Amino acid sequence: QVQLVESGGGLVQAGGSLRLSCAASRRTFSRYSMGWFRQAPGKEREFVAAMRWSDSNTYYADSVKGRFTISRDNAKNTVYLQMNSLKPEDTAVYYCAAKSDPWRIATMTAYDYWGQGTQVTVSS
C-alpha cells in the first residue's frame, strides 16, 4: 500500500505563499491519481486540487483556482501544492491522498490512501 507524508505547512501572512509536499512510499507513484484536501476546525473536509494519473490533467476547487497549483515529480515520488495569494479562509489542515484509478478524483470518499495532514495557518 501507499504511505503518504505531508510537509511544508506553517504560519504565513495573508497574500503570502507556501508549497506543500507529499512524499509517497512506492516507486509506482506515477500510476496513482493524487489529490489535496483540507479541513478547517469544525468543518467537513473539502476538495482542493487533484491530478489524474492517466493524463496528468489537473482539477481545482473554485475557491483556489488561479492561486493554487498541483504538480508532481515522479522521479521523487512527490506531489506538490503551490499555494499563492493565501487568504485567512485557506487556514486548515491539508491532506494529500492517493487513488489507483483516474476517476472521481475530486471526491474525498473515492481515495484509498491518506497522509496525516499538515497545518496551514494564514493570518490577516
One Martini backbone bead per residue (centre of mass of N, CA, C, O) as a GRO file, in nm:
protein
  124
    1GLN     BB    1   0.103   0.032   0.006
    2VAL     BB    2   0.044   0.371   0.058
    3GLN     BB    3   0.258   0.625   0.178
    4LEU     BB    4   0.195   0.949   0.334
    5VAL     BB    5   0.387   1.268   0.353
    6GLU     BB    6   0.357   1.572   0.486
    7SER     BB    7   0.477   1.910   0.401
    8GLY     BB    8   0.508   2.283   0.457
    9GLY     BB    9   0.372   2.395   0.674
   10GLY     BB   10   0.225   2.700   0.832
   11LEU     BB   11   0.291   3.039   0.887
   12VAL     BB   12   0.106   3.305   0.718
   13GLN     BB   13   0.049   3.572   0.542
   14ALA     BB   14  -0.148   3.742   0.375
   15GLY     BB   15  -0.038   3.682   0.035
   16GLY     BB   16   0.120   3.445   0.061
   17SER     BB   17   0.340   3.151   0.053
   18LEU     BB   18   0.318   2.791  -0.018
   19ARG     BB   19   0.474   2.457  -0.011
   20LEU     BB   20   0.354   2.147  -0.054
   21SER     BB   21   0.436   1.810   0.046
   22CYS     BB   22   0.419   1.463  -0.094
   23ALA     BB   23   0.536   1.158   0.014
   24ALA     BB   24   0.589   0.852  -0.138
   25SER     BB   25   0.658   0.489  -0.108
   26ARG     BB   26   0.633   0.438  -0.423
   27ARG     BB   27   0.744   0.366  -0.751
   28THR     BB   28   0.424   0.371  -0.858
   29PHE     BB   29   0.319   0.668  -0.832
   30SER     BB   30   0.238   0.738  -1.139
   31ARG     BB   31  -0.040   0.544  -1.100
   32TYR     BB   32  -0.150   0.784  -0.924
   33SER     BB   33  -0.385   0.964  -0.804
   34MET     BB   34  -0.385   1.306  -0.681
   35GLY     BB   35  -0.473   1.475  -0.370
   36TRP     BB   36  -0.619   1.769  -0.218
   37PHE     BB   37  -0.712   1.843   0.117
   38ARG     BB   38  -0.932   2.012   0.360
   39GLN     BB   39  -0.955   2.106   0.726
   40ALA     BB   40  -1.145   2.274   0.935
   41PRO     BB   41  -1.259   2.358   1.220
   42GLY     BB   42  -1.579   2.213   1.224
   43LYS     BB   43  -1.532   2.097   0.936
   44GLU     BB   44  -1.540   1.971   0.637
   45ARG     BB   45  -1.392   1.803   0.410
   46GLU     BB   46  -1.216   1.936   0.118
   47PHE     BB   47  -1.161   2.008  -0.193
   48VAL     BB   48  -0.877   2.131  -0.395
   49ALA     BB   49  -0.682   1.913  -0.556
   50ALA     BB   50  -0.591   1.740  -0.874
   51MET     BB   51  -0.434   1.443  -1.035
   52ARG     BB   52  -0.436   1.257  -1.317
   53TRP     BB   53  -0.265   0.974  -1.416
   54SER     BB   54  -0.337   0.926  -1.724
   55ASP     BB   55  -0.289   1.271  -1.810
   56SER     BB   56  -0.237   1.506  -1.583
   57ASN     BB   57  -0.481   1.630  -1.509
   58THR     BB   58  -0.629   1.917  -1.361
   59TYR     BB   59  -0.796   2.008  -1.044
   60TYR     BB   60  -1.019   2.265  -0.900
   61ALA     BB   61  -1.130   2.456  -0.680
   62ASP     BB   62  -1.281   2.754  -0.698
   63SER     BB   63  -1.129   2.883  -0.441
   64VAL     BB   64  -0.820   2.819  -0.595
   65LYS     BB   65  -0.826   2.933  -0.858
   66GLY     BB   66  -0.520   3.091  -0.954
   67ARG     BB   67  -0.343   3.004  -0.676
   68PHE     BB   68  -0.322   2.698  -0.721
   69THR     BB   69  -0.073   2.421  -0.764
   70ILE     BB   70  -0.042   2.112  -0.909
   71SER     BB   71   0.225   1.866  -0.872
   72ARG     BB   72   0.484   1.637  -1.008
   73ASP     BB   73   0.751   1.396  -0.907
   74ASN     BB   74   0.825   1.083  -1.000
   75ALA     BB   75   1.126   1.051  -0.916
   76LYS     BB   76   1.030   1.146  -0.601
   77ASN     BB   77   0.744   1.072  -0.509
   78THR     BB   78   0.602   1.370  -0.555
   79VAL     BB   79   0.369   1.609  -0.434
   80TYR     BB   80   0.234   1.937  -0.502
   81LEU     BB   81   0.139   2.259  -0.335
   82GLN     BB   82   0.095   2.564  -0.466
   83MET     BB   83   0.052   2.863  -0.261
   84ASN     BB   84  -0.110   3.158  -0.342
   85SER     BB   85  -0.263   3.415  -0.217
   86LEU     BB   86  -0.331   3.391   0.073
   87LYS     BB   87  -0.601   3.318   0.295
   88PRO     BB   88  -0.766   3.280   0.585
   89GLU     BB   89  -0.965   3.056   0.453
   90ASP     BB   90  -0.709   2.849   0.415
   91THR     BB   91  -0.730   2.752   0.688
   92ALA     BB   92  -0.581   2.427   0.754
   93VAL     BB   93  -0.578   2.094   0.708
   94TYR     BB   94  -0.359   1.922   0.493
   95TYR     BB   95  -0.425   1.663   0.251
   96CYS     BB   96  -0.308   1.380   0.112
   97ALA     BB   97  -0.398   1.168  -0.176
   98ALA     BB   98  -0.473   0.830  -0.305
   99LYS     BB   99  -0.537   0.669  -0.629
  100SER     BB  100  -0.575   0.379  -0.869
  101ASP     BB  101  -0.740   0.592  -1.042
  102PRO     BB  102  -0.903   0.842  -1.272
  103TRP     BB  103  -1.154   0.860  -1.087
  104ARG     BB  104  -1.303   1.072  -0.876
  105ILE     BB  105  -1.079   1.305  -0.781
  106ALA     BB  106  -1.297   1.506  -0.614
  107THR     BB  107  -1.355   1.257  -0.417
  108MET     BB  108  -1.295   1.168  -0.105
  109THR     BB  109  -1.422   0.865  -0.088
  110ALA     BB  110  -1.229   0.755  -0.338
  111TYR     BB  111  -0.993   0.732  -0.154
  112ASP     BB  112  -0.729   0.516  -0.018
  113TYR     BB  113  -0.503   0.732   0.068
  114TRP     BB  114  -0.347   0.893   0.363
  115GLY     BB  115  -0.235   1.143   0.528
  116GLN     BB  116  -0.182   1.333   0.833
  117GLY     BB  117  -0.111   1.619   0.784
  118THR     BB  118  -0.095   1.988   0.745
  119GLN     BB  119  -0.054   2.298   0.878
  120VAL     BB  120  -0.243   2.594   0.782
  121THR     BB  121  -0.175   2.944   0.853
  122VAL     BB  122  -0.366   3.247   0.799
  123SER     BB  123  -0.310   3.575   0.840
  124SER     BB  124  -0.422   3.916   0.841
   0.00000   0.00000   0.00000
